[in-house]
N, C-alpha and C. Protein backbone atom coordinates (compact mmCIF):
# COMPACT_ATOMS: atom_id res chain seq x y z
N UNK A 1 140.79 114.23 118.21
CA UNK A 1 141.44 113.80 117.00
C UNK A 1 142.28 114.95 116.46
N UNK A 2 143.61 115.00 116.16
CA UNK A 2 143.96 115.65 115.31
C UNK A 2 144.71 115.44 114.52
N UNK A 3 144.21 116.75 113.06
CA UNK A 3 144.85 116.62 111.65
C UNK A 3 145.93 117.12 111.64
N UNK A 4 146.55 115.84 110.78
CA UNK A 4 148.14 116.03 110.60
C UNK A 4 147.84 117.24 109.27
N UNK A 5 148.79 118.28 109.73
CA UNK A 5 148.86 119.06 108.79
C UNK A 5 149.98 118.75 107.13
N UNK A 6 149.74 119.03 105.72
CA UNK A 6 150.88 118.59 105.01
C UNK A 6 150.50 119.45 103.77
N UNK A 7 151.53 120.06 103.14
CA UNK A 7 150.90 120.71 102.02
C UNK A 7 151.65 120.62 100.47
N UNK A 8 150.71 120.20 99.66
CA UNK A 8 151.20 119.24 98.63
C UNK A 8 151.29 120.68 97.04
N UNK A 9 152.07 120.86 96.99
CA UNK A 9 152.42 121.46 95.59
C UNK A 9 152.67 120.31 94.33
N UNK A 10 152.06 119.92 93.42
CA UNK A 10 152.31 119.15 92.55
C UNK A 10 152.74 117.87 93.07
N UNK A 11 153.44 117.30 92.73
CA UNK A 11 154.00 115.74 93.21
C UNK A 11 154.76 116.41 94.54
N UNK A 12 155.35 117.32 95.30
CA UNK A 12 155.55 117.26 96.37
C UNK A 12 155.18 117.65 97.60
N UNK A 13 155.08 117.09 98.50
CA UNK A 13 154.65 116.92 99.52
C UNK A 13 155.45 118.01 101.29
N UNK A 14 154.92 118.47 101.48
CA UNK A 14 155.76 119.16 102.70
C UNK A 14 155.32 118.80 104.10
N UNK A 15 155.72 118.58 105.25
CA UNK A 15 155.12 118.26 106.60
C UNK A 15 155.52 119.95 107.48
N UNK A 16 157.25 119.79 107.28
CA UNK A 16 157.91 120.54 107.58
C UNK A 16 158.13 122.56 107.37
N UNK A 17 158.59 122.68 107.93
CA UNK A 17 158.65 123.97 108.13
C UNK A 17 157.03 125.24 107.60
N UNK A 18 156.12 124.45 107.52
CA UNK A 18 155.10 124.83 107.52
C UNK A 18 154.58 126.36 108.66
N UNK A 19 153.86 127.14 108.08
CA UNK A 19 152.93 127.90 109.20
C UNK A 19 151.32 127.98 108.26
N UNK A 20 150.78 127.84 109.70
CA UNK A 20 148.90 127.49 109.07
C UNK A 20 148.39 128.73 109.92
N UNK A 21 147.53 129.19 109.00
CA UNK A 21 146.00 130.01 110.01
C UNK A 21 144.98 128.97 109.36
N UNK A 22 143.63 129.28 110.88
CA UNK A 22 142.15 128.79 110.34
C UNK A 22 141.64 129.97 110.60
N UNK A 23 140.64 130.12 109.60
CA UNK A 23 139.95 131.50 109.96
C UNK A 23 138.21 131.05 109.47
N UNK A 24 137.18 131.55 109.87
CA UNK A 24 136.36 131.39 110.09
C UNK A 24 135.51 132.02 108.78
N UNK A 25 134.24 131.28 108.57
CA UNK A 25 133.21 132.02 107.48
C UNK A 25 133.36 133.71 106.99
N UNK A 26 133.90 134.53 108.50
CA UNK A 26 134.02 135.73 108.08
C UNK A 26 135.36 136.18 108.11
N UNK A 27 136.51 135.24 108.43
CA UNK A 27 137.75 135.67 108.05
C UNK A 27 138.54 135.93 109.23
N UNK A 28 137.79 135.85 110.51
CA UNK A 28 138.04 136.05 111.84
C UNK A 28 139.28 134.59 112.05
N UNK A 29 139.83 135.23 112.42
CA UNK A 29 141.08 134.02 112.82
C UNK A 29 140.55 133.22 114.28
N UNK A 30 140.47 131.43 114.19
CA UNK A 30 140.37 131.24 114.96
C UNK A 30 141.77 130.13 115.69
N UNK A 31 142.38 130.07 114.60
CA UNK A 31 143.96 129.57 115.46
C UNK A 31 144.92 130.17 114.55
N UNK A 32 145.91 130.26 114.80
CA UNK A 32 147.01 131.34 114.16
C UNK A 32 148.75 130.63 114.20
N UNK A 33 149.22 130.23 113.61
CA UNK A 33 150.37 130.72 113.36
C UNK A 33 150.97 128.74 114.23
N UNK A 34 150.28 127.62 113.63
CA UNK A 34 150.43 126.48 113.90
C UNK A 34 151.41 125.71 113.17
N UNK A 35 151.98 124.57 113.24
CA UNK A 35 152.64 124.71 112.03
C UNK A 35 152.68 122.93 111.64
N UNK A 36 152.63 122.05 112.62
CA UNK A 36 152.21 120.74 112.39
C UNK A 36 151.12 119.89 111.91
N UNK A 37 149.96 119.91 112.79
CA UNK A 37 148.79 119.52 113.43
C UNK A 37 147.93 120.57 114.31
N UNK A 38 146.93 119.82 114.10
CA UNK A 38 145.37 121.29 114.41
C UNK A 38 144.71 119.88 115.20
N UNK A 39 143.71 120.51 116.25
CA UNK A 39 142.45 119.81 116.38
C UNK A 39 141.12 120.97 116.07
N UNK A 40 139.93 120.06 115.53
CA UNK A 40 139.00 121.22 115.82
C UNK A 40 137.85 121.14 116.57
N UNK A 41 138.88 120.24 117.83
CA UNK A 41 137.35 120.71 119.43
C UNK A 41 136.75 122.20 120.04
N UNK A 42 137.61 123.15 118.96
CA UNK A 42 137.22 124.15 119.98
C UNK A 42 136.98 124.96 118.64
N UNK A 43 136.34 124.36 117.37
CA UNK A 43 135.42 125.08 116.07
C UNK A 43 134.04 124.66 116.02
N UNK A 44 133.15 125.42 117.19
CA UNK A 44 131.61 125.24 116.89
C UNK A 44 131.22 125.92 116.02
N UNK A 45 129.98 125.18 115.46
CA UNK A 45 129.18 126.29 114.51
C UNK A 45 129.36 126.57 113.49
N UNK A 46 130.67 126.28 113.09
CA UNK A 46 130.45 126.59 111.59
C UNK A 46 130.37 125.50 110.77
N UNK A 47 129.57 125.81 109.14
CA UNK A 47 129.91 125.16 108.07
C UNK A 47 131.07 124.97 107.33
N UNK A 48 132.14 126.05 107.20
CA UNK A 48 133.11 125.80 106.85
C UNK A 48 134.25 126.58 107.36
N UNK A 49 135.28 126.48 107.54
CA UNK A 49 136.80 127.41 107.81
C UNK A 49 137.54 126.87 106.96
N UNK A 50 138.90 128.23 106.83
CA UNK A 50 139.49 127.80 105.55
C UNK A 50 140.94 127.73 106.21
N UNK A 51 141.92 127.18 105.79
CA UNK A 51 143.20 126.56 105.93
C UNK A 51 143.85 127.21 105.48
N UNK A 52 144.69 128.17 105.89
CA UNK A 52 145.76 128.48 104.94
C UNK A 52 147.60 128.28 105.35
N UNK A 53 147.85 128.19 104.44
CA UNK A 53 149.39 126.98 104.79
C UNK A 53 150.56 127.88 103.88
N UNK A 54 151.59 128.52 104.42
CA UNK A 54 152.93 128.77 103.71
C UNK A 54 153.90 127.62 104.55
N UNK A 55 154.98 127.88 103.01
CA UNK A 55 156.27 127.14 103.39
C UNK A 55 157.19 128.14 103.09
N UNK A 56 158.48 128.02 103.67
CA UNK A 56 159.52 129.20 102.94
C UNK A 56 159.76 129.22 101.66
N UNK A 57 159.86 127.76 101.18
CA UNK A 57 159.87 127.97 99.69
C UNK A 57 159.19 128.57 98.68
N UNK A 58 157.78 129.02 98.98
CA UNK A 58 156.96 128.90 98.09
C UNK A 58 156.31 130.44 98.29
N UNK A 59 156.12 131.61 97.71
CA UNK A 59 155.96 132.93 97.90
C UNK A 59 154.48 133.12 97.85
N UNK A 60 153.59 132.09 97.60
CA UNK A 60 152.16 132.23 97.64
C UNK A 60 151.63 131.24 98.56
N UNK A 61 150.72 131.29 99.37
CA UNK A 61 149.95 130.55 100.84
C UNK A 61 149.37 129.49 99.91
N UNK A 62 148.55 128.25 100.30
CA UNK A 62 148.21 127.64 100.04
C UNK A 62 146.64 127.89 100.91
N UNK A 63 145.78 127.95 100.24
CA UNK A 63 144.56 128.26 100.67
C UNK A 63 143.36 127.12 99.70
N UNK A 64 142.48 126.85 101.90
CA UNK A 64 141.63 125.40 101.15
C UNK A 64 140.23 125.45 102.16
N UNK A 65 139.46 125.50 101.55
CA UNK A 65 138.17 125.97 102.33
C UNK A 65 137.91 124.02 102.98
N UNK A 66 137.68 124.30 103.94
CA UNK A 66 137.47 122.48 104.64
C UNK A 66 136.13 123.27 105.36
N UNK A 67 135.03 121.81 104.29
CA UNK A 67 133.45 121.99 104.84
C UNK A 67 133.55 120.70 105.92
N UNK A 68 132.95 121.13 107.56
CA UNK A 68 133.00 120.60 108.28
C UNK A 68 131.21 120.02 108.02
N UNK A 69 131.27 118.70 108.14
CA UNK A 69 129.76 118.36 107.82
C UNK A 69 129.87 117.11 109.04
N UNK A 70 129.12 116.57 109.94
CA UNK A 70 128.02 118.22 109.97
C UNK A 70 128.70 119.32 110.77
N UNK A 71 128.24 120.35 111.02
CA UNK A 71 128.48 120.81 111.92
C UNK A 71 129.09 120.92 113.23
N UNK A 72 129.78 120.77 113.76
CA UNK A 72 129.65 120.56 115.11
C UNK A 72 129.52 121.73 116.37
N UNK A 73 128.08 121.11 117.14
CA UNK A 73 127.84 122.25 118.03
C UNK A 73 127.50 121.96 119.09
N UNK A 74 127.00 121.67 120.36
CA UNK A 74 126.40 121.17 121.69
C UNK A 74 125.24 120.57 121.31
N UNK A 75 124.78 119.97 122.09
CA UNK A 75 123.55 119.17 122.30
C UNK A 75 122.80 120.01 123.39
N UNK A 76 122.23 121.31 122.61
CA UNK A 76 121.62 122.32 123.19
C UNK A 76 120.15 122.40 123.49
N UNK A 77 119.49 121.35 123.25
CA UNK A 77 118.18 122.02 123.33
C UNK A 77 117.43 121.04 124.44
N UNK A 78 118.05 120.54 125.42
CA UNK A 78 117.81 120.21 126.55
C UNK A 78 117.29 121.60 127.91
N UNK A 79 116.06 120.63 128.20
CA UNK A 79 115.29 122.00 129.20
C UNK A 79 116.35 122.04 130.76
N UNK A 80 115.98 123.40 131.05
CA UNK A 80 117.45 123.74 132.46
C UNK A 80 116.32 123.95 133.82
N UNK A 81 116.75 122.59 134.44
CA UNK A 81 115.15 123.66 135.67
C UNK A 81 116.42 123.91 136.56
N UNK A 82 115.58 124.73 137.16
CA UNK A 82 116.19 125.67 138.31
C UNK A 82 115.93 126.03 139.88
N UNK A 83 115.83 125.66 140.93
CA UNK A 83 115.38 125.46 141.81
C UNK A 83 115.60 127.41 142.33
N UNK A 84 114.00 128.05 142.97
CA UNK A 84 114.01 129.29 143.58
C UNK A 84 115.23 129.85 144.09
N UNK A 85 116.49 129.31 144.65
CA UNK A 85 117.05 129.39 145.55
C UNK A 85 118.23 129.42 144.41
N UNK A 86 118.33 129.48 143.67
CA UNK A 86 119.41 129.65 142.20
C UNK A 86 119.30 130.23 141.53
N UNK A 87 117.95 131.20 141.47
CA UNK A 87 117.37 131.55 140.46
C UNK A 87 118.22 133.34 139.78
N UNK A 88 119.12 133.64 140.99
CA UNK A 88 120.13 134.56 141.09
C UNK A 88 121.42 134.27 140.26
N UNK A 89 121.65 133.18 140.31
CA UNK A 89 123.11 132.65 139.50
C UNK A 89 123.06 132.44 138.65
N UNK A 90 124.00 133.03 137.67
CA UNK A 90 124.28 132.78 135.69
C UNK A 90 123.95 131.36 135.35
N UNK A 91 123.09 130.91 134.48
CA UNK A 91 123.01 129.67 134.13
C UNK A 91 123.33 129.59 132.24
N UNK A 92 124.62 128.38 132.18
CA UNK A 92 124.96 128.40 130.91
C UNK A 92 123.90 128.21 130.04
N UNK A 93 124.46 128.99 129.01
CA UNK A 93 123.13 128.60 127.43
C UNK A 93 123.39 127.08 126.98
N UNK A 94 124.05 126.37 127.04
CA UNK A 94 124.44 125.11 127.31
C UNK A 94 125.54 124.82 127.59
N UNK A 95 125.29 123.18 128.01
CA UNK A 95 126.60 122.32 128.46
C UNK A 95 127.68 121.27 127.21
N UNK A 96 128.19 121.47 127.21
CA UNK A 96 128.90 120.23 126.72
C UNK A 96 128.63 119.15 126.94
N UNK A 97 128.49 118.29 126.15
CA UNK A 97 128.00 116.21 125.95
C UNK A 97 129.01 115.73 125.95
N UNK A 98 130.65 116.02 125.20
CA UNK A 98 130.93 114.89 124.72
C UNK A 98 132.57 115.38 125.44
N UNK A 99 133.24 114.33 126.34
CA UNK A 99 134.73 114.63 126.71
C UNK A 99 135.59 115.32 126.04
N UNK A 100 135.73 115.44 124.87
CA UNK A 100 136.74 116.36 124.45
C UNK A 100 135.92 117.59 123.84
N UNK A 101 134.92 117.98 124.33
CA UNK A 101 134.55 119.57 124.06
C UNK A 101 134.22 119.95 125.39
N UNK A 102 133.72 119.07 126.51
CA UNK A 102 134.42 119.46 127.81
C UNK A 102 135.93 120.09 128.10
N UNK A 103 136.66 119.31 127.65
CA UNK A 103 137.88 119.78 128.02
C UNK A 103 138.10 121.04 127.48
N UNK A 104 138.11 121.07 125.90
CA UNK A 104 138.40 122.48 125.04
C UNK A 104 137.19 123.46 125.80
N UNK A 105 136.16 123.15 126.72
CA UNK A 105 135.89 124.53 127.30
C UNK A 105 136.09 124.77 128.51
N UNK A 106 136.74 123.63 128.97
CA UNK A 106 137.23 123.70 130.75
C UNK A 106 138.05 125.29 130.81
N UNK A 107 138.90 125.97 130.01
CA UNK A 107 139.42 127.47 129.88
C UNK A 107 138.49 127.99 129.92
N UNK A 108 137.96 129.28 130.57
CA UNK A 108 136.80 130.01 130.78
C UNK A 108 136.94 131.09 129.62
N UNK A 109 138.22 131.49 128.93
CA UNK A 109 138.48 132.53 128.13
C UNK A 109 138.46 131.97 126.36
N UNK A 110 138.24 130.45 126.61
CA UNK A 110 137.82 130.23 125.43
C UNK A 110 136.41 129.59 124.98
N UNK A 111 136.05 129.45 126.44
CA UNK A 111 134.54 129.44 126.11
C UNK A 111 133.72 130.83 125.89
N UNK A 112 134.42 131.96 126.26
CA UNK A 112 134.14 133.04 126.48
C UNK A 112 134.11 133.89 124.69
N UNK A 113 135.48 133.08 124.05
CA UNK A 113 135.51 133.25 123.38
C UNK A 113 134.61 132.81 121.71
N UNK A 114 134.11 131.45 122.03
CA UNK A 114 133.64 130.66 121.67
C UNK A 114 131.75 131.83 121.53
N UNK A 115 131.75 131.49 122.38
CA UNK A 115 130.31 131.78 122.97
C UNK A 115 129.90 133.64 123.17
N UNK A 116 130.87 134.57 122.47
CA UNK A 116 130.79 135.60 122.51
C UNK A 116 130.46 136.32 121.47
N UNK A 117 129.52 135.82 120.21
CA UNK A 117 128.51 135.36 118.99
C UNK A 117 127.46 135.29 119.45
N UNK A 118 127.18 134.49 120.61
CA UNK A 118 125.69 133.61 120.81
C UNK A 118 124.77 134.99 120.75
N UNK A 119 123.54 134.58 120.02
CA UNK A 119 122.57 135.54 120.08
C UNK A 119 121.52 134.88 120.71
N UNK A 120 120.89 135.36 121.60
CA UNK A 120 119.75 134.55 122.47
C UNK A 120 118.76 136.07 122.40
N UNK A 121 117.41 135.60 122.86
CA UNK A 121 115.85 136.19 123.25
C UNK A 121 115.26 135.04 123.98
N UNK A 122 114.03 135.34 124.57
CA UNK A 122 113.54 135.13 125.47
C UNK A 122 112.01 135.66 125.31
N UNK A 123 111.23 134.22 125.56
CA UNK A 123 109.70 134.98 125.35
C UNK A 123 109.42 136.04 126.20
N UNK A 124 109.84 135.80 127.34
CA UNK A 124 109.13 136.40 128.25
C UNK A 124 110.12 137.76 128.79
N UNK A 125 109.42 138.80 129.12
CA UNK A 125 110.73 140.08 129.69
C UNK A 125 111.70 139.75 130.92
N UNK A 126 112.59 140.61 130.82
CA UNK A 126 113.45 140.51 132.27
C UNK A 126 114.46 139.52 132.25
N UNK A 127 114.68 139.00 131.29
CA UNK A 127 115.82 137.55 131.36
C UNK A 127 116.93 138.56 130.50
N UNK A 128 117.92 138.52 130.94
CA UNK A 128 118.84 139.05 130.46
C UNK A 128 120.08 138.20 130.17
N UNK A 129 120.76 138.41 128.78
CA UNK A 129 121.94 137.76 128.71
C UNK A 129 123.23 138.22 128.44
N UNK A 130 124.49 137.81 128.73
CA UNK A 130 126.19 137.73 128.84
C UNK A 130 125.99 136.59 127.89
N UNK A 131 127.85 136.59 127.53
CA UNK A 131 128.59 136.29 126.96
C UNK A 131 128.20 134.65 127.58
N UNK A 132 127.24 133.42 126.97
CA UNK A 132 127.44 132.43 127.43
C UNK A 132 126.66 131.62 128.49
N UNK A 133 126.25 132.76 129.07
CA UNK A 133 124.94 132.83 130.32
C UNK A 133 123.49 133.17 129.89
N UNK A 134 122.41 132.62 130.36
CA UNK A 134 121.86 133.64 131.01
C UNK A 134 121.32 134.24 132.50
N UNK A 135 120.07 135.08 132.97
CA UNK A 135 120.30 135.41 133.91
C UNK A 135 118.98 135.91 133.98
N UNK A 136 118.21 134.76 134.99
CA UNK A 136 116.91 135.34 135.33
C UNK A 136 116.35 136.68 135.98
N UNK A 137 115.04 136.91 135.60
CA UNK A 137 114.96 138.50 136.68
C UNK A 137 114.49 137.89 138.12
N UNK A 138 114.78 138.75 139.47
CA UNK A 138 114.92 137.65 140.24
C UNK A 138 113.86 137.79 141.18
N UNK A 139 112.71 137.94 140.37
CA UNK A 139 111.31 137.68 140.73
C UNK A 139 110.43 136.74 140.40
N UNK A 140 111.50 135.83 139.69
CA UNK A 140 111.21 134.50 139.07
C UNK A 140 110.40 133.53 139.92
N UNK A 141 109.98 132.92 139.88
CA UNK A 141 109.45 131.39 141.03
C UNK A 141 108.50 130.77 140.47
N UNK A 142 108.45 129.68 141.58
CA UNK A 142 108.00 128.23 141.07
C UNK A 142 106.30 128.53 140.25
N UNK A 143 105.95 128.53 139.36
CA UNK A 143 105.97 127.32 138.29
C UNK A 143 106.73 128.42 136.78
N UNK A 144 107.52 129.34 137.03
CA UNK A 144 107.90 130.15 135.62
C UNK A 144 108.42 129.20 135.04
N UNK A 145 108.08 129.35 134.03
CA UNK A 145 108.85 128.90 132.34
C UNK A 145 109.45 130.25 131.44
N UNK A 146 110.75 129.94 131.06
CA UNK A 146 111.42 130.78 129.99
C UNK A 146 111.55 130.29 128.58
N UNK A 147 110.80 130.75 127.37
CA UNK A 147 111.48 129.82 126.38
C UNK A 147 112.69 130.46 125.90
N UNK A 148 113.82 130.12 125.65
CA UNK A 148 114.74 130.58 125.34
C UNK A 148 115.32 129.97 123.69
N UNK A 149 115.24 130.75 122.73
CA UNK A 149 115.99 130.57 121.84
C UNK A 149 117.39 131.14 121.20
N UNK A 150 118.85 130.62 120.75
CA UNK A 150 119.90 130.98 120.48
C UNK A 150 120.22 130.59 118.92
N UNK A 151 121.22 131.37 118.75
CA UNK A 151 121.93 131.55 117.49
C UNK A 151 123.28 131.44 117.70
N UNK A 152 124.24 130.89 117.17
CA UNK A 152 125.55 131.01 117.24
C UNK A 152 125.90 131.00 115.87
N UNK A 153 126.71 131.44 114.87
CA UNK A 153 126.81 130.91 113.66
C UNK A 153 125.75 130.58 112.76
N UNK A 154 126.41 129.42 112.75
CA UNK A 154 125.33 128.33 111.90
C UNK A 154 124.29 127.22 112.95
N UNK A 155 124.41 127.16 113.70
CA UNK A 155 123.98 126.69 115.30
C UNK A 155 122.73 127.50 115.45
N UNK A 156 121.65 126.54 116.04
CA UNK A 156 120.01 127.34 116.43
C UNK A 156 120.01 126.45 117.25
N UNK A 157 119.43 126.79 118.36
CA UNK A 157 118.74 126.11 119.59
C UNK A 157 117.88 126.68 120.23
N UNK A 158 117.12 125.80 120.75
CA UNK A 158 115.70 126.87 121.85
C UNK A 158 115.58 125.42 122.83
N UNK A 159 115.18 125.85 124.33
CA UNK A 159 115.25 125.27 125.12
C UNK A 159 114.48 125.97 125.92
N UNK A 160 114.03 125.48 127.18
CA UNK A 160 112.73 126.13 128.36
C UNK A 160 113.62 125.79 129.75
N UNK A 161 114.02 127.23 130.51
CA UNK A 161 114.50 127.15 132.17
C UNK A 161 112.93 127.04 132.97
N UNK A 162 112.93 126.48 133.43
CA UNK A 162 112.08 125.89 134.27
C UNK A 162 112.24 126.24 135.87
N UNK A 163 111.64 126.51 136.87
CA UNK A 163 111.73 127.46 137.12
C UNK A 163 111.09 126.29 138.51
N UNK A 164 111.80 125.75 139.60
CA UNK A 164 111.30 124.57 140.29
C UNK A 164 111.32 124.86 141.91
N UNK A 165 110.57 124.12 142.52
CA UNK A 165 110.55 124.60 143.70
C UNK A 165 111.86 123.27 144.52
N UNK A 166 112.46 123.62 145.51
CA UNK A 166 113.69 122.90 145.84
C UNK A 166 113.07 121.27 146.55
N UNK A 167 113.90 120.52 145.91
CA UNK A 167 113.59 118.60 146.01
C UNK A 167 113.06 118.35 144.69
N UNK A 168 112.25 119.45 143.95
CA UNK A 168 111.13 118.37 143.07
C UNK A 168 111.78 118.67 141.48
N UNK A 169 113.21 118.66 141.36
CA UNK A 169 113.72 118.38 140.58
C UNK A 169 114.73 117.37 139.98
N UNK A 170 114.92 116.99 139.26
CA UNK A 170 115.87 115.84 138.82
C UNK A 170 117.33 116.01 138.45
N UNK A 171 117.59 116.77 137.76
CA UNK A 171 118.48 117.43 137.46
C UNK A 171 118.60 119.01 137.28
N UNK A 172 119.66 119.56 137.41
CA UNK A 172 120.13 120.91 137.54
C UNK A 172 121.51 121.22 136.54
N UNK A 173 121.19 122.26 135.57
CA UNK A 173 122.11 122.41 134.45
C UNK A 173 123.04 123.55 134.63
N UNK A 174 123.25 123.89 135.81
CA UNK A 174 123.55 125.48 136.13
C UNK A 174 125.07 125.20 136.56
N UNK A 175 125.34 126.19 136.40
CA UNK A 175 127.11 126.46 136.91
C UNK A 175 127.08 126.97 138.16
C-alpha cells in the first residue's frame, strides 16, 4: 500500500513539488529525500516515525509524528528445527509471512539494514549472533534445544532451534 503524500497549510493543499524524510523514534533517517508517495513495508518495529515535508514556498518543514498501531513486525516466534547436517549454516532470526515484506527483504542490504538493531541471547553458551542470523556452536546435535530470545525496537520475540536428526523433521526455517 502506499501513502499518497500531501501537505496542507491552512485551507491549502500541496501534492507537488514536495521533499519528505521519515526518521525513526531516535531520529535515524529511514527514507530520505521522497517527494510523492512512501510505502512502509520496509518500517519494522516501531511505534511511531515522524514525517517531515518542505515545499519551496514555505521556509519552515512541516513535521507530524504518524503512530503506526499496531506495530508492524514478523511473525517471529515460530520454533526453527534444524537437521545435524545444517547445523554449520547461518539460520535467520526470522522469516517473513506476508508477500510484500518478503519482497521489501528480498535486498540483502536492507534486510541487513533492517535487522542490524536486533538484539538476541541465548540460554544456552556457544550460539553466536550477526546482523540477522544466528549461528550454532558446531557441536550441536540431535536432541539440542536453543531458547532464543530477540529485541528489535519495539519488537520481542523468543523462539526454540531445535536441533533434529535428518528425515524426522517437517519443516526447515534456514537460509
Amino acid at each position: 500500500m502506499k501513502i499518497k503524500l500531501q501537505v496542507c497549510l491552512g485551507p491549502h493543499c500541496r501534492t507537488d513539488g514536495l521533499k519528505a524524510n521519515l526518521t525513526d523514534g531516535r531520529g535515524q533517517a529511514l527514507m530520505e529525500d521522497f517527494s510523492d508517495s512512501f510505502t512502509l513495508y520496509n518500517i519494522f518495529c516501531w511505534d511511531t516515525v515522524t514525517l517531515t515535508a518542505t515545499t519551496p514556498q514555505e521556509p519552515e518543514p512541516v513535521r507530524r509524528t504518524i503512530t503506526l498501531s499496531p506495530t508492524w513486525g514478523y511473525e517471529c516466534s515460530k520454533d526453527i528445527f534444524v537437521t545435524w547436517g545444517r547445523i554449520r549454516e547461518p539460520i535467520v532470526l526470522c522469516s517473513p509471512t506476508s508477500k510484500e515484506t518478503k519482497a521489501a527483504l528480498a535486498k540483502e542490504e536492507e534486510f541487513e539494514r533492517i535487522f542490524k538493531d536486533a538484539r538476541c541471547k541465548c540460554s544456552r553458551p556457544g550460539v553466536t549472533f550477526s546482523t540477522g542470523f544466528l549461528h550454532l556452536p558446531s557441536n550441536a546435535s540431535p536432541p539440542d534445544n536453543f531458547s532464543i530470545q530477540c529485541q528489535l525496537h519495539e519488537c520481542q520475540w523468543s523462539f526454540l532451534v531445535r536441533v533434529v536428526k535428518e528425515g524426522t523433521m517437517q519443516q526447515v526455517s534456514c537460509f
